[in-house]
Amino acid sequence: MSKFQILTAKEIAAARESGKILRGALDLVAGAAREGVTTRELDRLAEEYIRSHGGEPVFKGYHGYPASLCISINDECVHGIPGERTLQSGDVVGLDCGVKYKGICTDACVTVAVGEVTEEEKRLIEVTERALKEAVRQVRPSARVGDLSAKIQETVEGAGFHCIRALTGHGLGSNLHQHPDIHNLGDAGTGPEIPAYTLLAIEPITSIGTGSIREGDDGWTIHTADGSTSAHFEHTVLVVPEGVEVIA
Ligand code: MF3
Ligand code: CO
């Protein structure tokens, strides 16, 4: 779809439930992301949680993606596939998940540190989360998409880090990815105006090094080109007349 999906009252109720299931799943896997656990085990936990709460893991089967979570470790930015890999002390781990409930999709991500990570990595994680919070504060009807992009860029680059240019947030609703793209770099006052009752996935994806990427051999995983550590936080938000409601 090349225009905004305005949600009905029924769809808004579904979005809230979808988001609740997603947050529950993410809290569960974030708590379980310890040294020694395999990424496949985390994926199983998320899928079980989502299904037992009446949702569907929307990533699974999306363009053939094989899992319920994307788990992206260290230099991996997004779309890391869960498997036999065991988490180690020093890993910076992105846990990205999506839920569909009564036809409405939600999408969210947190990055956690396993054991001891470097001070610079701790700061990258903090700054990326702060960039997301700052962008969410920009959301209200008639704000422009570029207002969010500019705030993310300013927060991340102001701290000496970089946004991954090729990876963006997005609208969502009946589909996981819809209009508009929400770039992580850009200018305030540009881009489409955001209407009330739309759902947006806002997701700064950052790195210590440059903002360039390379594609991995598995056809999914995206790495930083220079091998530096990446972080990723994502909320699904609902635009409401008063401003914004964080859905997941
Ligand atoms: N959260 C991811 C994004 O918005 C979605 C993963 S798509 C999948 O880009 F196919 F990898 F599941
Ligand atoms: Co997303």
PDB file of C-alpha atoms and ligand atoms in Angstrom:
ATOM      1  CA  MET A   1       0.000   0.000   0.000  1.00  0.00           C
ATOM      2  CA  SER A   2       1.321   3.435  -0.879  1.00  0.00           C
ATOM      3  CA  LYS A   3      -0.799   5.369   1.574  1.00  0.00           C
ATOM      4  CA  PHE A   4      -1.395   5.450   5.299  1.00  0.00           C
ATOM      5  CA  GLN A   5      -3.758   2.881   6.789  1.00  0.00           C
ATOM      6  CA  ILE A   6      -6.160   4.643   9.171  1.00  0.00           C
ATOM      7  CA  LEU A   7      -7.213   2.095  11.772  1.00  0.00           C
ATOM      8  CA  THR A   8     -10.852   1.562  12.772  1.00  0.00           C
ATOM      9  CA  ALA A   9     -11.832   1.414  16.461  1.00  0.00           C
ATOM     10  CA  LYS A  10     -11.876  -2.381  16.219  1.00  0.00           C
ATOM     11  CA  GLU A  11      -8.418  -2.452  14.643  1.00  0.00           C
ATOM     12  CA  ILE A  12      -7.082  -0.134  17.342  1.00  0.00           C
ATOM     13  CA  ALA A  13      -8.334  -2.533  20.015  1.00  0.00           C
ATOM     14  CA  ALA A  14      -6.628  -5.396  18.142  1.00  0.00           C
ATOM     15  CA  ALA A  15      -3.401  -3.368  17.863  1.00  0.00           C
ATOM     16  CA  ARG A  16      -3.348  -2.839  21.635  1.00  0.00           C
ATOM     17  CA  GLU A  17      -3.783  -6.579  22.249  1.00  0.00           C
ATOM     18  CA  SER A  18      -1.219  -7.444  19.572  1.00  0.00           C
ATOM     19  CA  GLY A  19       1.248  -5.074  21.217  1.00  0.00           C
ATOM     20  CA  LYS A  20       0.633  -6.511  24.663  1.00  0.00           C
ATOM     21  CA  ILE A  21       1.414 -10.025  23.441  1.00  0.00           C
ATOM     22  CA  LEU A  22       4.532  -8.774  21.662  1.00  0.00           C
ATOM     23  CA  ARG A  23       5.862  -6.892  24.712  1.00  0.00           C
ATOM     24  CA  GLY A  24       5.246  -9.974  26.863  1.00  0.00           C
ATOM     25  CA  ALA A  25       7.221 -12.126  24.431  1.00  0.00           C
ATOM     26  CA  LEU A  26      10.082  -9.621  24.216  1.00  0.00           C
ATOM     27  CA  ASP A  27      10.291  -9.224  28.008  1.00  0.00           C
ATOM     28  CA  LEU A  28      10.431 -13.007  28.301  1.00  0.00           C
ATOM     29  CA  VAL A  29      13.253 -13.480  25.786  1.00  0.00           C
ATOM     30  CA  ALA A  30      15.193 -10.441  27.028  1.00  0.00           C
ATOM     31  CA  GLY A  31      15.172 -12.016  30.510  1.00  0.00           C
ATOM     32  CA  ALA A  32      16.276 -15.372  29.078  1.00  0.00           C
ATOM     33  CA  ALA A  33      19.114 -13.955  26.947  1.00  0.00           C
ATOM     34  CA  ARG A  34      22.001 -15.168  29.127  1.00  0.00           C
ATOM     35  CA  GLU A  35      25.383 -16.734  28.513  1.00  0.00           C
ATOM     36  CA  GLY A  36      24.980 -20.331  27.296  1.00  0.00           C
ATOM     37  CA  VAL A  37      21.452 -20.157  25.876  1.00  0.00           C
ATOM     38  CA  THR A  38      21.066 -20.931  22.185  1.00  0.00           C
ATOM     39  CA  THR A  39      19.317 -18.468  19.931  1.00  0.00           C
ATOM     40  CA  ARG A  40      17.002 -21.289  18.833  1.00  0.00           C
ATOM     41  CA  GLU A  41      15.835 -21.709  22.442  1.00  0.00           C
ATOM     42  CA  LEU A  42      14.970 -17.997  22.637  1.00  0.00           C
ATOM     43  CA  ASP A  43      13.051 -18.324  19.379  1.00  0.00           C
ATOM     44  CA  ARG A  44      11.104 -21.283  20.759  1.00  0.00           C
ATOM     45  CA  LEU A  45      10.222 -19.317  23.926  1.00  0.00           C
ATOM     46  CA  ALA A  46       8.936 -16.382  21.886  1.00  0.00           C
ATOM     47  CA  GLU A  47       6.865 -18.524  19.548  1.00  0.00           C
ATOM     48  CA  GLU A  48       5.311 -20.497  22.397  1.00  0.00           C
ATOM     49  CA  TYR A  49       4.462 -17.324  24.292  1.00  0.00           C
ATOM     50  CA  ILE A  50       2.887 -15.643  21.275  1.00  0.00           C
ATOM     51  CA  ARG A  51       0.801 -18.648  20.224  1.00  0.00           C
ATOM     52  CA  SER A  52      -0.339 -19.434  23.770  1.00  0.00           C
ATOM     53  CA  HIS A  53      -1.630 -15.852  24.021  1.00  0.00           C
ATOM     54  CA  GLY A  54      -3.643 -16.166  20.813  1.00  0.00           C
ATOM     55  CA  GLY A  55      -1.259 -14.343  18.489  1.00  0.00           C
ATOM     56  CA  GLU A  56       0.765 -15.389  15.450  1.00  0.00           C
ATOM     57  CA  PRO A  57       4.497 -14.792  15.101  1.00  0.00           C
ATOM     58  CA  VAL A  58       4.268 -12.574  12.025  1.00  0.00           C
ATOM     59  CA  PHE A  59       7.943 -12.878  10.993  1.00  0.00           C
ATOM     60  CA  LYS A  60       7.636 -16.646  10.543  1.00  0.00           C
ATOM     61  CA  GLY A  61       7.014 -17.308   6.860  1.00  0.00           C
ATOM     62  CA  TYR A  62       7.322 -13.601   5.960  1.00  0.00           C
ATOM     63  CA  HIS A  63       9.056 -13.727   2.556  1.00  0.00           C
ATOM     64  CA  GLY A  64      10.148 -17.198   3.655  1.00  0.00           C
ATOM     65  CA  TYR A  65      11.818 -16.075   6.910  1.00  0.00           C
ATOM     66  CA  PRO A  66      12.175 -19.235   9.039  1.00  0.00           C
ATOM     67  CA  ALA A  67      11.733 -18.024  12.654  1.00  0.00           C
ATOM     68  CA  SER A  68       9.649 -15.944  15.069  1.00  0.00           C
ATOM     69  CA  LEU A  69      12.538 -13.751  16.229  1.00  0.00           C
ATOM     70  CA  CYS A  70      15.391 -12.017  14.475  1.00  0.00           C
ATOM     71  CA  ILE A  71      18.429 -12.287  16.759  1.00  0.00           C
ATOM     72  CA  SER A  72      21.265 -10.055  15.595  1.00  0.00           C
ATOM     73  CA  ILE A  73      24.540 -10.312  17.523  1.00  0.00           C
ATOM     74  CA  ASN A  74      27.458  -7.815  17.648  1.00  0.00           C
ATOM     75  CA  ASP A  75      28.238  -6.753  14.039  1.00  0.00           C
ATOM     76  CA  GLU A  76      24.873  -8.101  12.880  1.00  0.00           C
ATOM     77  CA  CYS A  77      22.412  -5.229  12.420  1.00  0.00           C
ATOM     78  CA  VAL A  78      19.137  -7.015  11.622  1.00  0.00           C
ATOM     79  CA  HIS A  79      17.568 -10.271  10.439  1.00  0.00           C
ATOM     80  CA  GLY A  80      19.929 -12.690  12.222  1.00  0.00           C
ATOM     81  CA  ILE A  81      18.367 -16.162  12.065  1.00  0.00           C
ATOM     82  CA  PRO A  82      18.099 -18.122  15.350  1.00  0.00           C
ATOM     83  CA  GLY A  83      19.974 -21.437  15.409  1.00  0.00           C
ATOM     84  CA  GLU A  84      22.640 -23.371  17.288  1.00  0.00           C
ATOM     85  CA  ARG A  85      24.682 -20.289  18.201  1.00  0.00           C
ATOM     86  CA  THR A  86      25.167 -19.918  21.968  1.00  0.00           C
ATOM     87  CA  LEU A  87      25.196 -16.472  23.563  1.00  0.00           C
ATOM     88  CA  GLN A  88      28.555 -15.511  25.104  1.00  0.00           C
ATOM     89  CA  SER A  89      29.608 -12.897  27.639  1.00  0.00           C
ATOM     90  CA  GLY A  90      30.395  -9.745  25.653  1.00  0.00           C
ATOM     91  CA  ASP A  91      27.623 -10.226  23.091  1.00  0.00           C
ATOM     92  CA  VAL A  92      25.395  -7.305  22.128  1.00  0.00           C
ATOM     93  CA  VAL A  93      22.126  -8.969  21.177  1.00  0.00           C
ATOM     94  CA  GLY A  94      19.215  -7.475  19.243  1.00  0.00           C
ATOM     95  CA  LEU A  95      15.915  -9.289  19.851  1.00  0.00           C
ATOM     96  CA  ASP A  96      13.384  -8.293  17.203  1.00  0.00           C
ATOM     97  CA  CYS A  97       9.878  -9.765  17.132  1.00  0.00           C
ATOM     98  CA  GLY A  98       6.507  -9.256  15.484  1.00  0.00           C
ATOM     99  CA  VAL A  99       2.957 -10.349  16.293  1.00  0.00           C
ATOM    100  CA  LYS A 100      -0.264 -10.509  14.312  1.00  0.00           C
ATOM    101  CA  TYR A 101      -3.471 -10.533  16.348  1.00  0.00           C
ATOM    102  CA  LYS A 102      -6.960 -10.245  14.851  1.00  0.00           C
ATOM    103  CA  GLY A 103      -5.322  -9.131  11.621  1.00  0.00           C
ATOM    104  CA  ILE A 104      -3.142  -6.346  13.073  1.00  0.00           C
ATOM    105  CA  CYS A 105       0.672  -6.479  13.078  1.00  0.00           C
ATOM    106  CA  THR A 106       3.011  -5.049  15.684  1.00  0.00           C
ATOM    107  CA  ASP A 107       6.816  -5.021  15.584  1.00  0.00           C
ATOM    108  CA  ALA A 108       9.365  -4.227  18.321  1.00  0.00           C
ATOM    109  CA  CYS A 109      13.009  -4.754  19.210  1.00  0.00           C
ATOM    110  CA  VAL A 110      15.320  -4.402  22.200  1.00  0.00           C
ATOM    111  CA  THR A 111      19.081  -4.763  22.403  1.00  0.00           C
ATOM    112  CA  VAL A 112      20.580  -6.372  25.503  1.00  0.00           C
ATOM    113  CA  ALA A 113      24.150  -6.858  26.715  1.00  0.00           C
ATOM    114  CA  VAL A 114      25.139 -10.385  27.749  1.00  0.00           C
ATOM    115  CA  GLY A 115      27.706 -10.416  30.582  1.00  0.00           C
ATOM    116  CA  GLU A 116      30.461  -7.837  30.203  1.00  0.00           C
ATOM    117  CA  VAL A 117      30.429  -5.619  27.128  1.00  0.00           C
ATOM    118  CA  THR A 118      32.677  -2.581  26.531  1.00  0.00           C
ATOM    119  CA  GLU A 119      31.831   0.901  27.824  1.00  0.00           C
ATOM    120  CA  GLU A 120      31.478   2.091  24.243  1.00  0.00           C
ATOM    121  CA  GLU A 121      28.985  -0.671  23.492  1.00  0.00           C
ATOM    122  CA  LYS A 122      27.002   0.192  26.643  1.00  0.00           C
ATOM    123  CA  ARG A 123      26.861   3.775  25.428  1.00  0.00           C
ATOM    124  CA  LEU A 124      25.778   2.693  21.928  1.00  0.00           C
ATOM    125  CA  ILE A 125      22.907   0.711  23.437  1.00  0.00           C
ATOM    126  CA  GLU A 126      21.844   3.640  25.663  1.00  0.00           C
ATOM    127  CA  VAL A 127      22.047   6.195  22.862  1.00  0.00           C
ATOM    128  CA  THR A 128      20.058   4.025  20.444  1.00  0.00           C
ATOM    129  CA  GLU A 129      17.297   3.546  23.023  1.00  0.00           C
ATOM    130  CA  ARG A 130      17.318   7.288  23.726  1.00  0.00           C
ATOM    131  CA  ALA A 131      17.076   8.059  19.986  1.00  0.00           C
ATOM    132  CA  LEU A 132      13.942   5.903  19.830  1.00  0.00           C
ATOM    133  CA  LYS A 133      12.385   7.647  22.864  1.00  0.00           C
ATOM    134  CA  GLU A 134      13.163  11.078  21.387  1.00  0.00           C
ATOM    135  CA  ALA A 135      11.649  10.125  18.026  1.00  0.00           C
ATOM    136  CA  VAL A 136       8.503   8.801  19.712  1.00  0.00           C
ATOM    137  CA  ARG A 137       8.126  12.196  21.450  1.00  0.00           C
ATOM    138  CA  GLN A 138       7.896  13.848  18.011  1.00  0.00           C
ATOM    139  CA  VAL A 139       4.832  11.832  17.012  1.00  0.00           C
ATOM    140  CA  ARG A 140       1.470  13.589  16.799  1.00  0.00           C
ATOM    141  CA  PRO A 141      -1.020  14.144  13.986  1.00  0.00           C
ATOM    142  CA  SER A 142       0.417  16.417  11.284  1.00  0.00           C
ATOM    143  CA  ALA A 143       4.032  15.912  12.401  1.00  0.00           C
ATOM    144  CA  ARG A 144       6.167  15.068   9.338  1.00  0.00           C
ATOM    145  CA  VAL A 145       7.996  11.767   8.986  1.00  0.00           C
ATOM    146  CA  GLY A 146      11.251  13.711   8.577  1.00  0.00           C
ATOM    147  CA  ASP A 147      10.814  15.115  12.107  1.00  0.00           C
ATOM    148  CA  LEU A 148      11.351  11.590  13.460  1.00  0.00           C
ATOM    149  CA  SER A 149      14.296  10.889  11.143  1.00  0.00           C
ATOM    150  CA  ALA A 150      16.012  14.148  12.075  1.00  0.00           C
ATOM    151  CA  LYS A 151      15.639  13.494  15.797  1.00  0.00           C
ATOM    152  CA  ILE A 152      17.120  10.013  15.463  1.00  0.00           C
ATOM    153  CA  GLN A 153      20.054  11.251  13.395  1.00  0.00           C
ATOM    154  CA  GLU A 154      20.723  14.165  15.739  1.00  0.00           C
ATOM    155  CA  THR A 155      20.680  11.961  18.853  1.00  0.00           C
ATOM    156  CA  VAL A 156      22.866   9.216  17.395  1.00  0.00           C
ATOM    157  CA  GLU A 157      25.413  11.396  15.584  1.00  0.00           C
ATOM    158  CA  GLY A 158      25.486  13.841  18.516  1.00  0.00           C
ATOM    159  CA  ALA A 159      26.860  10.958  20.583  1.00  0.00           C
ATOM    160  CA  GLY A 160      29.488  10.116  17.948  1.00  0.00           C
ATOM    161  CA  PHE A 161      27.763   7.048  16.509  1.00  0.00           C
ATOM    162  CA  HIS A 162      26.152   6.334  13.138  1.00  0.00           C
ATOM    163  CA  CYS A 163      22.741   5.355  11.781  1.00  0.00           C
ATOM    164  CA  ILE A 164      22.563   2.548   9.246  1.00  0.00           C
ATOM    165  CA  ARG A 165      21.317   4.391   6.196  1.00  0.00           C
ATOM    166  CA  ALA A 166      19.862   1.421   4.318  1.00  0.00           C
ATOM    167  CA  LEU A 167      17.599   0.234   7.159  1.00  0.00           C
ATOM    168  CA  THR A 168      14.367   2.050   7.991  1.00  0.00           C
ATOM    169  CA  GLY A 169      11.275   1.997  10.144  1.00  0.00           C
ATOM    170  CA  HIS A 170       7.876   1.702   8.504  1.00  0.00           C
ATOM    171  CA  GLY A 171       4.140   1.982   8.766  1.00  0.00           C
ATOM    172  CA  LEU A 172       2.250  -1.156   9.691  1.00  0.00           C
ATOM    173  CA  GLY A 173      -1.280  -2.395  10.255  1.00  0.00           C
ATOM    174  CA  SER A 174      -2.794  -5.182   8.180  1.00  0.00           C
ATOM    175  CA  ASN A 175       0.727  -5.825   6.830  1.00  0.00           C
ATOM    176  CA  LEU A 176       4.048  -5.834   8.632  1.00  0.00           C
ATOM    177  CA  HIS A 177       5.593  -3.300   6.268  1.00  0.00           C
ATOM    178  CA  GLN A 178       3.491  -0.485   4.813  1.00  0.00           C
ATOM    179  CA  HIS A 179       3.719   3.155   3.865  1.00  0.00           C
ATOM    180  CA  PRO A 180       5.655   5.223   4.956  1.00  0.00           C
ATOM    181  CA  ASP A 181       9.357   4.370   5.189  1.00  0.00           C
ATOM    182  CA  ILE A 182      10.791   6.071   8.257  1.00  0.00           C
ATOM    183  CA  HIS A 183      14.449   6.795   7.576  1.00  0.00           C
ATOM    184  CA  ASN A 184      16.914   7.043  10.417  1.00  0.00           C
ATOM    185  CA  LEU A 185      18.565  10.075   8.842  1.00  0.00           C
ATOM    186  CA  GLY A 186      16.776  13.099   7.415  1.00  0.00           C
ATOM    187  CA  ASP A 187      15.498  16.629   7.816  1.00  0.00           C
ATOM    188  CA  ALA A 188      12.738  17.960  10.055  1.00  0.00           C
ATOM    189  CA  GLY A 189       9.787  19.448   8.201  1.00  0.00           C
ATOM    190  CA  THR A 190      10.133  17.055   5.248  1.00  0.00           C
ATOM    191  CA  GLY A 191       8.277  13.921   4.225  1.00  0.00           C
ATOM    192  CA  PRO A 192       4.595  13.037   4.531  1.00  0.00           C
ATOM    193  CA  GLU A 193       2.384  14.396   7.312  1.00  0.00           C
ATOM    194  CA  ILE A 194       1.368  11.676   9.744  1.00  0.00           C
ATOM    195  CA  PRO A 195      -2.402  11.215  10.144  1.00  0.00           C
ATOM    196  CA  ALA A 196      -4.153  10.233  13.393  1.00  0.00           C
ATOM    197  CA  TYR A 197      -4.971   6.557  13.980  1.00  0.00           C
ATOM    198  CA  THR A 198      -2.027   5.193  12.020  1.00  0.00           C
ATOM    199  CA  LEU A 199       0.498   2.661  13.337  1.00  0.00           C
ATOM    200  CA  LEU A 200       4.224   3.292  12.946  1.00  0.00           C
ATOM    201  CA  ALA A 201       7.247   1.111  13.660  1.00  0.00           C
ATOM    202  CA  ILE A 202      10.077   3.459  14.620  1.00  0.00           C
ATOM    203  CA  GLU A 203      13.453   1.717  14.705  1.00  0.00           C
ATOM    204  CA  PRO A 204      16.860   3.355  14.986  1.00  0.00           C
ATOM    205  CA  ILE A 205      19.556   0.882  13.889  1.00  0.00           C
ATOM    206  CA  THR A 206      23.025   2.166  14.705  1.00  0.00           C
ATOM    207  CA  SER A 207      26.704   1.305  14.717  1.00  0.00           C
ATOM    208  CA  ILE A 208      29.925   2.352  16.364  1.00  0.00           C
ATOM    209  CA  GLY A 209      31.655   2.538  12.976  1.00  0.00           C
ATOM    210  CA  THR A 210      30.250   3.686   9.659  1.00  0.00           C
ATOM    211  CA  GLY A 211      26.629   3.445   8.559  1.00  0.00           C
ATOM    212  CA  SER A 212      27.379   0.979   5.744  1.00  0.00           C
ATOM    213  CA  ILE A 213      26.270  -2.638   5.575  1.00  0.00           C
ATOM    214  CA  ARG A 214      27.152  -5.934   3.951  1.00  0.00           C
ATOM    215  CA  GLU A 215      24.856  -8.886   3.356  1.00  0.00           C
ATOM    216  CA  GLY A 216      25.621 -12.212   5.007  1.00  0.00           C
ATOM    217  CA  ASP A 217      25.869 -15.588   3.291  1.00  0.00           C
ATOM    218  CA  ASP A 218      22.537 -16.893   4.623  1.00  0.00           C
ATOM    219  CA  GLY A 219      20.576 -14.441   2.463  1.00  0.00           C
ATOM    220  CA  TRP A 220      19.036 -12.704   5.514  1.00  0.00           C
ATOM    221  CA  THR A 221      21.567 -11.438   8.021  1.00  0.00           C
ATOM    222  CA  ILE A 222      22.736  -7.838   7.534  1.00  0.00           C
ATOM    223  CA  HIS A 223      26.135  -6.957   9.049  1.00  0.00           C
ATOM    224  CA  THR A 224      27.969  -3.673   9.477  1.00  0.00           C
ATOM    225  CA  ALA A 225      30.435  -3.357   6.594  1.00  0.00           C
ATOM    226  CA  ASP A 226      33.329  -2.607   8.954  1.00  0.00           C
ATOM    227  CA  GLY A 227      32.482  -5.290  11.535  1.00  0.00           C
ATOM    228  CA  SER A 228      31.723  -2.749  14.273  1.00  0.00           C
ATOM    229  CA  THR A 229      28.987  -3.383  16.837  1.00  0.00           C
ATOM    230  CA  SER A 230      25.398  -2.459  15.992  1.00  0.00           C
ATOM    231  CA  ALA A 231      22.333  -1.771  18.186  1.00  0.00           C
ATOM    232  CA  HIS A 232      18.607  -1.639  17.413  1.00  0.00           C
ATOM    233  CA  PHE A 233      15.524  -0.562  19.354  1.00  0.00           C
ATOM    234  CA  GLU A 234      11.996  -0.465  17.977  1.00  0.00           C
ATOM    235  CA  HIS A 235       8.536   0.503  19.198  1.00  0.00           C
ATOM    236  CA  THR A 236       5.208   0.210  17.461  1.00  0.00           C
ATOM    237  CA  VAL A 237       3.256   3.392  18.198  1.00  0.00           C
ATOM    238  CA  LEU A 238      -0.291   4.547  17.515  1.00  0.00           C
ATOM    239  CA  VAL A 239      -0.781   8.151  16.454  1.00  0.00           C
ATOM    240  CA  VAL A 240      -3.674   9.564  18.504  1.00  0.00           C
ATOM    241  CA  PRO A 241      -5.230  13.069  18.481  1.00  0.00           C
ATOM    242  CA  GLU A 242      -3.416  13.910  21.741  1.00  0.00           C
ATOM    243  CA  GLY A 243      -0.056  12.688  20.378  1.00  0.00           C
ATOM    244  CA  VAL A 244       1.175   9.154  20.675  1.00  0.00           C
ATOM    245  CA  GLU A 245       0.492   5.861  22.409  1.00  0.00           C
ATOM    246  CA  VAL A 246       3.252   3.242  22.618  1.00  0.00           C
ATOM    247  CA  ILE A 247       1.644  -0.032  21.560  1.00  0.00           C
ATOM    248  CA  ALA A 248       4.697  -2.333  21.818  1.00  0.00           C
TER     249      ALA A 248
HETATM  250  N1  MF3 B   1      11.473  -6.057  12.368  1.00  0.00           N
HETATM  251  C1  MF3 B   1      11.915  -6.341  11.031  1.00  0.00           C
HETATM  252  C2  MF3 B   1      11.799  -5.105  10.203  1.00  0.00           C
HETATM  253  O1  MF3 B   1      10.966  -4.271  10.410  1.00  0.00           O
HETATM  254  C3  MF3 B   1      11.072  -7.363  10.384  1.00  0.00           C
HETATM  255  C4  MF3 B   1      11.749  -8.612  10.159  1.00  0.00           C
HETATM  256  S1  MF3 B   1      11.160  -9.242   8.704  1.00  0.00           S
HETATM  257  C5  MF3 B   1      11.628 -10.847   8.702  1.00  0.00           C
HETATM  258  O2  MF3 B   1      12.555  -4.969   9.291  1.00  0.00           O
HETATM  259  F1  MF3 B   1      11.299 -11.310   7.589  1.00  0.00           F
HETATM  260  F2  MF3 B   1      12.925 -10.921   8.929  1.00  0.00           F
HETATM  261  F3  MF3 B   1      11.008 -11.442   9.636  1.00  0.00           F
HETATM  262 CO    CO B   2      10.280  -3.125  11.937  1.00  0.00          CO
END
